[in-house]
C-alpha cells in the first residue's frame, strides 16, 4: 500500500485566496483525521470522519475552514479565505476504528501551507 | 478529559548513550497509550502502543516503553541511541469511550556524534 497520500506537499498562497488540501487514506480504513501542526500550538485535531461522516469538528478554528469526505478514498480540507495565521503543516491520517479500541493512526507526509 | 504531558521540550544525548523520554498522562481508567516518532519533513509513525497486558511494551527500532499506573507514566526508552534516532517524539493517550488520541507537545531528540 502507498500509505496516506496528501497533495500538494507545499502550498504558497496570498492572503484572501482559497486553499484546498487533499488526502487519500489507506484503502480499507474507515476513519480519517485532519491535523494542524504549528510551533506554537503543537499538533491539533481539526476534524475526524468515520465511515465518511464528520463525527467531531470541534477543532475547526472557524467558519473559514471546511472539510468534506465524499467517498471512502478522498477527503478535502478547504480554507476560504486564507490568512497568514493559517500557515502550518496540515496532516491527514487514517485508521480503522472498529469499536474495540483505538487503532494505529497512519499519517501522510503533510502539506506545508504558507499564506503571505 | 484525557491529557498528556511531555515535560522535556528538548533532549540531547550522545550517540551510543541510553535514552529515556518522559510521558505523563491524566485519565481515570486504564488508558490506551502510544508513542509516535516524526522525522524532519515527514508525518508521524507509530513506535509502539499499550492497550493492556504486559506493562513493558516493545516497539520498532529498538524502542520500548513501560506503563506505570501508580505514576501515570509511559516513558520511552532505548538502550543505545543512533544518530538516525534524531527526531520529534510524541506521546498520545486515548480512552473513556473516545478512541481519538490526545497528543502531547512532543520532545525533540538531538543526537551528538
Coordinates of N, CA and C in Angstrom, one line a residue:
Chain A
X1 N 0.8 -1.2 0.0 CA 0.0 0.0 0.0 C 0.9 1.2 0.0
X2 N 0.4 2.3 -0.7 CA 1.2 3.5 -0.8 C 1.2 4.3 0.5
X3 N 0.3 4.0 1.4 CA 0.2 4.8 2.6 C -0.8 6.0 2.3
X4 N -0.9 6.9 3.3 CA -1.8 8.0 3.1 C -1.1 9.0 2.2
X5 N -1.8 9.5 1.2 CA -1.3 10.4 0.2 C -1.9 11.7 0.4
X6 N -1.1 12.8 0.4 CA -1.5 14.1 0.6 C -1.0 15.0 -0.6
X7 N -1.8 15.9 -1.0 CA -1.4 16.8 -2.1 C -2.0 18.2 -1.8
X8 N -1.3 19.3 -2.2 CA 0.1 19.3 -2.6 C 1.0 19.1 -1.3
X9 N 2.3 18.9 -1.5 CA 3.2 18.8 -0.4 C 3.5 20.2 0.1
X10 N 3.6 21.2 -0.8 CA 3.8 22.6 -0.4 C 2.8 23.5 -1.1
X11 N 2.4 24.5 -0.4 CA 1.4 25.4 -1.0 C 1.8 26.8 -0.4
X12 N 2.0 27.7 -1.4 CA 2.3 29.1 -1.0 C 1.2 29.9 -1.7
X13 N 0.5 30.7 -0.9 CA -0.6 31.5 -1.4 C -0.7 32.8 -0.8
X14 N -1.5 33.7 -1.3 CA -1.6 35.0 -0.7 C -2.9 35.1 0.1
X15 N -2.8 36.0 1.1 CA -3.9 36.2 2.0 C -5.2 36.5 1.2
X16 N -6.3 35.8 1.6 CA -7.6 36.0 0.9 C -7.9 35.0 -0.2
X17 N -6.9 34.2 -0.6 CA -7.1 33.2 -1.6 C -7.7 31.9 -0.9
X18 N -8.3 31.1 -1.8 CA -8.9 29.8 -1.3 C -7.8 28.8 -1.5
X19 N -7.7 27.9 -0.4 CA -6.7 26.8 -0.4 C -7.5 25.5 -0.3
X20 N -7.1 24.5 -1.1 CA -7.7 23.2 -0.9 C -6.6 22.2 -0.7
X21 N -6.7 21.4 0.4 CA -5.7 20.4 0.6 C -6.5 19.0 0.4
X22 N -5.7 18.1 -0.1 CA -6.3 16.8 -0.5 C -5.7 15.6 0.2
X23 N -6.5 14.6 0.4 CA -6.0 13.4 1.2 C -6.6 12.2 0.6
X24 N -5.8 11.2 0.4 CA -6.3 9.8 0.0 C -5.9 8.9 1.2
X25 N -6.9 8.3 1.9 CA -6.5 7.5 3.0 C -6.1 6.1 2.6
X26 N -5.6 5.3 3.5 CA -5.2 3.9 3.2 C -6.5 3.1 2.9
X27 N -6.5 2.3 1.8 CA -7.6 1.6 1.4 C -8.0 0.6 2.6
X28 N -9.3 0.6 2.9 CA -9.9 -0.2 3.9 C -10.0 0.4 5.3
X29 N -9.4 1.6 5.5 CA -9.5 2.3 6.7 C -10.9 3.0 6.7
X30 N -11.5 3.1 7.9 CA -12.8 3.7 7.9 C -12.8 5.1 8.6
X31 N -11.7 5.5 9.1 CA -11.6 6.8 9.8 C -10.5 7.7 9.2
X32 N -10.8 8.9 9.2 CA -9.9 9.9 8.6 C -9.8 11.1 9.5
X33 N -8.6 11.6 9.7 CA -8.4 12.7 10.6 C -7.6 13.8 9.9
X34 N -7.9 15.1 10.2 CA -7.1 16.2 9.7 C -6.5 16.9 11.0
X35 N -5.2 17.1 10.9 CA -4.5 17.7 12.0 C -3.8 19.0 11.4
X36 N -3.5 19.9 12.4 CA -2.7 21.1 12.0 C -1.5 21.1 13.0
X37 N -0.3 21.3 12.5 CA 0.8 21.4 13.4 C 1.5 22.7 13.3
X38 N 1.7 23.4 14.4 CA 2.5 24.6 14.4 C 3.4 24.6 15.6
X39 N 4.4 25.4 15.6 CA 5.4 25.5 16.7 C 4.6 26.0 18.0
X40 N 3.7 26.9 17.8 CA 3.1 27.5 19.0 C 2.1 26.6 19.7
X41 N 1.3 25.8 18.9 CA 0.2 25.0 19.4 C 0.4 23.5 19.3
X42 N 1.5 23.1 18.7 CA 1.7 21.7 18.6 C 0.8 21.0 17.5
X43 N 0.4 19.8 17.8 CA -0.5 19.0 16.9 C -1.9 19.1 17.4
X44 N -2.8 19.7 16.5 CA -4.2 19.9 16.9 C -5.1 19.1 15.9
X45 N -6.0 18.4 16.5 CA -7.0 17.7 15.7 C -8.0 18.7 15.2
X46 N -8.3 18.8 13.9 CA -9.2 19.7 13.4 C -10.6 19.0 13.3
X47 N -10.6 17.9 12.6 CA -11.9 17.2 12.4 C -11.6 15.7 12.1
X48 N -12.5 14.8 12.5 CA -12.4 13.5 12.0 C -13.7 12.9 11.5
X49 N -13.5 12.0 10.5 CA -14.6 11.3 9.9 C -14.6 9.8 10.2
X50 N -15.8 9.3 10.4 CA -15.9 7.8 10.5 C -16.9 7.4 9.5
X51 N -16.5 6.4 8.6 CA -17.3 6.0 7.5 C -17.9 7.2 6.7
X52 N -17.0 8.1 6.4 CA -17.3 9.3 5.5 C -18.1 10.3 6.2
X53 N -18.5 10.1 7.4 CA -19.4 11.1 8.1 C -18.6 11.9 9.1
X54 N -18.7 13.2 9.1 CA -17.9 14.0 10.1 C -18.5 13.7 11.5
X55 N -17.6 13.3 12.4 CA -18.0 13.0 13.8 C -17.8 14.1 14.8
X56 N -16.6 14.7 14.6 CA -16.2 15.8 15.6 C -15.5 16.8 14.8
X57 N -16.0 18.0 14.7 CA -15.4 19.1 14.0 C -15.1 20.3 15.0
X58 N -15.1 19.9 16.3 CA -14.9 21.0 17.3 C -13.5 21.7 17.2
X59 N -12.6 21.0 16.5 CA -11.3 21.6 16.4 C -11.1 22.5 15.2
X60 N -12.1 22.6 14.4 CA -12.0 23.5 13.2 C -12.0 24.9 13.8
X61 N -11.0 25.7 13.4 CA -10.8 27.0 14.0 C -12.0 28.0 13.8
X62 N -12.5 28.0 12.7 CA -13.6 29.0 12.4 C -14.3 28.6 11.1
X63 N -15.3 29.4 10.7 CA -16.1 29.1 9.5 C -15.2 29.1 8.2
X64 N -14.1 29.7 8.3 CA -13.3 29.7 7.1 C -12.8 28.4 6.7
X65 N -12.8 27.4 7.6 CA -12.3 26.1 7.4 C -13.5 25.2 7.2
X66 N -13.4 24.3 6.2 CA -14.4 23.3 5.9 C -13.7 22.0 5.4
X67 N -14.3 20.9 5.7 CA -13.8 19.6 5.3 C -14.9 18.7 4.8
X68 N -14.6 17.9 3.7 CA -15.5 17.0 3.2 C -14.9 15.7 2.9
X69 N -15.7 14.7 2.9 CA -15.2 13.3 2.6 C -16.3 12.7 1.7
X70 N -16.3 13.0 0.4 CA -17.4 12.5 -0.5 C -17.4 11.0 -0.7
X71 N -16.3 10.3 -0.4 CA -16.2 8.9 -0.5 C -15.1 8.3 0.3
X72 N -15.0 7.0 0.4 CA -14.0 6.4 1.3 C -12.6 6.6 1.0
X73 N -12.3 7.1 -0.2 CA -11.0 7.2 -0.7 C -10.5 8.7 -0.9
X74 N -11.2 9.6 -0.5 CA -10.9 11.0 -0.7 C -11.5 12.0 0.3
X75 N -10.6 12.9 0.7 CA -11.1 14.0 1.6 C -10.4 15.3 1.2
X76 N -11.1 16.4 1.5 CA -10.5 17.7 1.3 C -10.7 18.6 2.5
X77 N -9.7 19.4 2.7 CA -9.8 20.5 3.7 C -9.6 21.8 3.0
X78 N -10.6 22.7 3.1 CA -10.6 23.9 2.4 C -10.5 25.1 3.4
X79 N -9.7 26.1 3.0 CA -9.7 27.3 3.8 C -10.0 28.5 2.8
X80 N -11.1 29.2 3.2 CA -11.5 30.3 2.3 C -12.2 31.4 3.2
X81 N -11.6 32.6 3.2 CA -10.3 33.0 2.7 C -9.2 32.6 3.6
X82 N -8.0 32.5 3.1 CA -6.9 32.1 3.9 C -6.3 33.4 4.5
X83 N -5.6 33.2 5.7 CA -5.0 34.2 6.4 C -3.6 33.8 6.8
X84 N -2.7 34.7 7.0 CA -1.3 34.4 7.4 C -1.2 33.4 8.6
X85 N -2.1 33.6 9.6 CA -2.1 32.7 10.8 C -2.5 31.3 10.5
X86 N -3.0 31.0 9.2 CA -3.3 29.6 8.9 C -2.0 28.9 8.4
X87 N -0.9 29.6 8.3 CA 0.4 29.0 7.9 C 0.7 27.9 8.9
X88 N 0.9 26.7 8.4 CA 1.2 25.5 9.3 C 1.4 24.3 8.4
X89 N 1.7 23.2 9.0 CA 1.7 21.9 8.3 C 0.4 21.2 8.6
X90 N -0.3 20.8 7.6 CA -1.5 20.1 7.8 C -1.3 18.6 7.4
X91 N -1.7 17.8 8.4 CA -1.6 16.3 8.2 C -2.9 15.7 8.1
X92 N -3.0 14.7 7.3 CA -4.1 13.8 7.2 C -3.7 12.4 7.7
X93 N -4.5 11.7 8.5 CA -4.2 10.4 9.0 C -5.4 9.5 8.8
X94 N -5.2 8.2 8.7 CA -6.3 7.3 8.6 C -6.1 6.1 9.6
X95 N -7.2 5.5 10.0 CA -7.1 4.3 10.8 C -8.4 3.5 10.7
X96 N -8.4 2.4 11.4 CA -9.5 1.5 11.4 C -10.1 1.6 12.8
X97 N -11.3 2.2 13.0 CA -11.9 2.2 14.3 C -13.1 1.2 14.3
X98 N -12.9 0.1 15.0 CA -13.9 -0.9 14.9 C -14.7 -1.1 16.1
X99 N -14.6 -0.2 17.1 CA -15.3 -0.3 18.3 C -14.6 -1.2 19.4
X100 N -13.4 -1.7 19.1 CA -12.7 -2.5 20.1 C -11.6 -1.7 20.7
X101 N -11.5 -0.4 20.4 CA -10.4 0.4 20.9 C -9.8 1.2 19.8
X102 N -8.9 2.1 20.2 CA -8.3 2.9 19.1 C -7.3 2.1 18.4
X103 N -7.1 2.4 17.1 CA -6.1 1.7 16.3 C -5.0 2.7 15.9
X104 N -4.0 2.2 15.4 CA -2.9 3.0 15.0 C -3.3 4.0 13.9
X105 N -2.9 5.2 14.1 CA -3.1 6.2 13.0 C -1.9 6.2 12.1
X106 N -2.2 6.2 10.8 CA -1.2 6.3 9.8 C -1.3 7.7 9.2
X107 N -0.2 8.4 9.3 CA -0.1 9.8 8.9 C 0.5 9.9 7.5
X108 N -0.1 10.9 6.7 CA 0.5 11.3 5.5 C 1.7 12.2 5.7
X109 N 2.4 12.5 4.6 CA 3.6 13.3 4.8 C 3.4 14.8 5.1
X110 N 2.1 15.2 5.0 CA 1.8 16.6 5.3 C 1.8 17.6 4.2
X111 N 1.1 18.6 4.3 CA 1.1 19.8 3.4 C 1.6 21.0 4.1
X112 N 2.7 21.5 3.7 CA 3.2 22.8 4.3 C 2.6 24.0 3.7
X113 N 1.7 24.7 4.4 CA 1.0 25.8 3.8 C 1.6 27.1 4.3
X114 N 1.9 28.0 3.4 CA 2.4 29.3 3.7 C 1.4 30.3 3.1
X115 N 0.9 31.2 4.0 CA 0.0 32.2 3.5 C 0.7 33.6 3.7
X116 N 0.9 34.3 2.6 CA 1.7 35.5 2.6 C 0.8 36.7 2.9
Chain B
X1 N -11.5 14.8 31.1 CA -10.9 14.7 29.8 C -9.5 14.2 29.9
X2 N -9.1 13.5 28.9 CA -7.7 12.9 29.0 C -6.7 14.0 28.5
X3 N -5.5 13.9 29.1 CA -4.4 14.8 28.7 C -3.1 14.1 28.8
X4 N -2.1 14.6 28.2 CA -0.8 14.0 28.2 C 0.2 15.2 28.3
X5 N 1.3 14.9 29.1 CA 2.3 15.9 29.3 C 3.7 15.3 29.0
X6 N 4.4 16.0 28.2 CA 5.8 15.6 27.9 C 6.7 16.7 28.5
X7 N 7.3 16.5 29.6 CA 7.9 17.6 30.4 C 9.1 18.2 29.7
X8 N 9.8 17.4 28.8 CA 11.0 17.8 28.2 C 10.8 18.3 26.7
X9 N 11.1 19.5 26.4 CA 10.9 20.0 25.1 C 12.0 19.5 24.2
X10 N 13.2 19.5 24.8 CA 14.4 19.1 24.0 C 15.2 18.1 24.9
X11 N 15.8 17.1 24.3 CA 16.7 16.2 25.0 C 17.9 16.0 24.1
X12 N 19.1 16.1 24.6 CA 20.3 15.9 23.9 C 21.1 14.8 24.5
X13 N 21.5 13.8 23.6 CA 22.2 12.7 24.1 C 23.4 12.4 23.1
X14 N 24.4 11.7 23.5 CA 25.5 11.3 22.6 C 25.1 10.0 22.0
X15 N 25.6 9.8 20.8 CA 25.3 8.5 20.1 C 25.9 7.4 20.9
X16 N 25.1 6.3 21.1 CA 25.5 5.2 21.9 C 25.0 5.3 23.3
X17 N 24.6 6.4 23.8 CA 24.1 6.6 25.1 C 22.7 6.1 25.2
X18 N 22.2 5.8 26.5 CA 20.9 5.4 26.7 C 19.9 6.6 26.6
X19 N 18.6 6.3 26.4 CA 17.7 7.4 26.3 C 16.4 7.1 27.1
X20 N 15.8 8.1 27.7 CA 14.5 7.9 28.3 C 13.8 9.2 28.1
X21 N 12.6 9.1 27.4 CA 11.7 10.3 27.2 C 10.5 10.1 28.1
X22 N 10.2 11.2 28.8 CA 9.1 11.1 29.8 C 7.7 11.4 29.2
X23 N 6.7 10.7 29.7 CA 5.4 11.0 29.3 C 4.5 10.7 30.5
X24 N 3.7 11.7 30.9 CA 2.7 11.6 32.0 C 1.3 11.8 31.4
X25 N 0.4 11.0 31.8 CA -1.0 11.2 31.3 C -1.9 11.4 32.4
X26 N -3.1 12.0 32.1 CA -4.2 12.2 33.0 C -5.4 11.5 32.5
X27 N -5.8 10.5 33.2 CA -7.0 9.8 32.7 C -7.4 8.8 33.9
X28 N -8.7 8.7 34.1 CA -9.2 8.0 35.3 C -9.1 6.5 35.2
X29 N -9.3 5.9 34.1 CA -9.3 4.4 34.0 C -8.0 4.0 33.2
X30 N -8.0 2.8 32.8 CA -6.8 2.3 32.1 C -6.8 2.9 30.7
X31 N -5.8 3.6 30.4 CA -5.7 4.4 29.1 C -5.1 3.5 28.0
X32 N -5.4 4.0 26.8 CA -4.6 3.5 25.6 C -3.5 4.4 25.4
X33 N -2.3 3.9 25.3 CA -1.1 4.8 25.2 C -0.3 4.5 24.0
X34 N 0.3 5.5 23.4 CA 1.0 5.4 22.2 C 2.3 6.3 22.2
X35 N 3.3 5.9 21.5 CA 4.4 6.7 21.1 C 4.6 6.7 19.6
X36 N 4.7 8.0 19.1 CA 4.9 8.2 17.7 C 6.2 8.9 17.5
X37 N 6.8 8.8 16.3 CA 8.1 9.5 16.0 C 7.8 10.3 14.7
X38 N 8.4 11.5 14.7 CA 8.2 12.3 13.4 C 9.6 12.7 13.0
X39 N 10.1 12.2 11.9 CA 11.4 12.6 11.3 C 11.2 13.9 10.6
X40 N 12.2 14.7 10.4 CA 12.0 16.0 9.7 C 11.4 15.9 8.4
X41 N 10.3 16.7 8.2 CA 9.7 16.8 6.9 C 8.7 15.6 6.6
X42 N 8.5 14.8 7.7 CA 7.6 13.6 7.5 C 6.4 13.6 8.4
X43 N 5.5 12.7 8.2 CA 4.4 12.5 9.1 C 4.8 11.7 10.3
X44 N 3.9 11.5 11.2 CA 4.2 10.7 12.4 C 4.0 9.2 12.1
X45 N 4.9 8.4 12.8 CA 4.9 7.0 12.6 C 4.8 6.3 14.0
X46 N 4.0 5.3 14.1 CA 3.9 4.6 15.4 C 5.1 3.9 15.7
X47 N 5.6 4.1 17.0 CA 6.7 3.3 17.5 C 6.2 2.1 18.3
X48 N 5.2 2.3 19.2 CA 4.7 1.3 20.0 C 3.4 1.8 20.6
X49 N 2.6 0.8 21.2 CA 1.4 1.1 21.8 C 1.1 0.2 23.0
X50 N 0.3 0.6 23.9 CA -0.1 -0.2 25.1 C -1.6 -0.1 25.2
X51 N -2.2 -1.3 25.2 CA -3.7 -1.3 25.4 C -4.0 -2.1 26.7
X52 N -3.3 -3.2 27.0 CA -3.5 -4.0 28.2 C -2.4 -5.0 28.2
X53 N -2.4 -5.8 29.3 CA -1.4 -6.9 29.4 C -0.1 -6.5 30.0
X54 N 1.0 -7.0 29.5 CA 2.3 -6.8 29.9 C 2.6 -5.3 29.9
X55 N 3.1 -4.7 31.0 CA 3.3 -3.3 31.1 C 4.5 -2.8 30.4
X56 N 5.4 -3.7 30.0 CA 6.6 -3.4 29.2 C 6.3 -3.7 27.8
X57 N 6.3 -2.7 26.9 CA 5.9 -2.9 25.5 C 7.2 -2.7 24.6
X58 N 7.3 -3.6 23.7 CA 8.4 -3.5 22.8 C 7.9 -2.9 21.5
X59 N 8.7 -2.0 20.9 CA 8.3 -1.4 19.6 C 9.4 -1.6 18.5
X60 N 9.2 -0.8 17.5 CA 10.1 -0.8 16.4 C 11.4 0.0 16.7
X61 N 12.4 -0.3 15.9 CA 13.7 0.5 16.0 C 14.3 0.3 17.4
X62 N 14.1 -0.7 18.1 CA 14.7 -1.0 19.4 C 14.2 -0.2 20.5
X63 N 13.0 0.5 20.4 CA 12.4 1.2 21.5 C 11.5 0.3 22.3
X64 N 11.4 0.7 23.6 CA 10.5 0.1 24.5 C 9.9 1.2 25.4
X65 N 8.7 0.8 26.0 CA 8.1 1.8 26.9 C 7.5 1.0 28.0
X66 N 7.4 1.6 29.2 CA 6.8 0.9 30.4 C 5.6 1.7 30.9
X67 N 4.5 1.0 31.0 CA 3.3 1.6 31.6 C 3.4 1.5 33.1
X68 N 3.3 2.6 33.9 CA 3.3 2.6 35.3 C 2.1 3.3 35.8
X69 N 1.1 2.5 36.2 CA -0.2 3.1 36.6 C 0.0 4.0 37.8
X70 N 0.8 3.6 38.8 CA 1.0 4.3 40.0 C 1.6 5.7 39.8
X71 N 2.3 5.8 38.7 CA 3.0 7.1 38.4 C 2.3 7.8 37.2
X72 N 1.3 7.2 36.7 CA 0.6 7.8 35.5 C 1.6 8.1 34.4
X73 N 2.5 7.2 34.2 CA 3.6 7.4 33.2 C 3.7 6.4 32.2
X74 N 4.3 6.7 31.1 CA 4.5 5.8 29.9 C 5.8 6.3 29.3
X75 N 6.9 6.1 29.9 CA 8.2 6.6 29.4 C 8.8 5.7 28.3
X76 N 9.4 6.3 27.4 CA 10.0 5.6 26.2 C 11.5 5.5 26.5
X77 N 12.0 4.3 26.2 CA 13.4 4.1 26.4 C 14.1 3.4 25.2
X78 N 15.4 3.6 25.2 CA 16.2 2.9 24.2 C 17.6 2.8 24.8
X79 N 18.2 1.6 24.8 CA 19.5 1.4 25.5 C 20.7 2.1 24.8
X80 N 20.6 2.2 23.5 CA 21.7 2.8 22.8 C 21.2 3.6 21.6
X81 N 21.4 4.9 21.6 CA 20.8 5.8 20.6 C 21.7 5.8 19.4
X82 N 21.1 5.9 18.2 CA 21.8 6.0 16.9 C 21.5 7.4 16.4
X83 N 22.4 7.9 15.6 CA 22.2 9.3 15.0 C 20.9 9.4 14.3
X84 N 20.5 8.3 13.7 CA 19.2 8.3 12.9 C 18.0 8.4 13.8
X85 N 18.2 8.3 15.1 CA 17.0 8.5 16.0 C 16.7 9.9 16.3
X86 N 17.5 10.9 15.8 CA 17.2 12.3 16.0 C 15.9 12.6 15.3
X87 N 14.9 13.1 16.1 CA 13.5 13.3 15.6 C 12.7 13.9 16.7
X88 N 11.4 14.1 16.4 CA 10.5 14.6 17.3 C 9.6 13.4 17.8
X89 N 9.4 13.3 19.1 CA 8.7 12.1 19.7 C 7.5 12.6 20.4
X90 N 6.4 11.9 20.0 CA 5.1 12.3 20.6 C 4.5 11.2 21.4
X91 N 4.0 11.5 22.6 CA 3.2 10.5 23.4 C 1.8 10.9 23.2
X92 N 0.9 9.9 23.2 CA -0.5 10.1 23.0 C -1.3 9.2 23.9
X93 N -2.5 9.7 24.3 CA -3.4 8.9 25.2 C -4.8 8.9 24.6
X94 N -5.5 7.8 24.8 CA -6.9 7.7 24.4 C -7.6 6.9 25.4
X95 N -9.0 7.0 25.5 CA -9.7 6.2 26.4 C -11.1 6.8 26.8
X96 N -11.8 6.2 27.6 CA -13.1 6.7 28.1 C -14.1 6.7 27.0
X97 N -14.1 5.7 26.1 CA -15.0 5.7 25.1 C -14.6 6.5 23.9
X98 N -13.7 7.4 24.1 CA -13.1 8.1 22.9 C -11.9 7.4 22.4
X99 N -12.0 7.0 21.2 CA -10.8 6.3 20.6 C -9.9 7.3 19.9
X100 N -10.1 8.5 20.1 CA -9.3 9.5 19.4 C -8.2 10.0 20.3
X101 N -7.0 9.8 20.0 CA -5.9 10.1 20.9 C -5.7 11.6 21.0
X102 N -5.2 11.9 22.2 CA -4.8 13.3 22.5 C -3.2 13.2 22.5
X103 N -2.6 14.1 21.8 CA -1.2 14.1 21.6 C -0.5 15.1 22.6
X104 N 0.7 14.8 23.1 CA 1.5 15.7 23.8 C 2.2 16.7 22.9
X105 N 2.9 17.6 23.4 CA 3.5 18.7 22.6 C 4.8 18.2 21.9
X106 N 5.3 17.0 22.3 CA 6.4 16.4 21.7 C 7.7 16.8 22.4
X107 N 8.7 15.9 22.2 CA 10.1 16.1 22.7 C 11.0 15.9 21.5
X108 N 11.8 16.9 21.3 CA 12.8 16.9 20.2 C 14.1 16.3 20.7
X109 N 14.5 15.2 20.0 CA 15.7 14.5 20.4 C 16.9 14.9 19.5
X110 N 17.9 15.4 20.1 CA 19.1 15.7 19.4 C 20.2 14.7 19.8
X111 N 20.9 14.2 18.7 CA 21.9 13.2 19.0 C 23.3 13.7 18.5
X112 N 24.2 13.8 19.5 CA 25.5 14.2 19.2 C 26.4 13.1 18.8
X113 N 27.3 13.3 17.8 CA 28.2 12.2 17.4 C 29.2 11.8 18.5

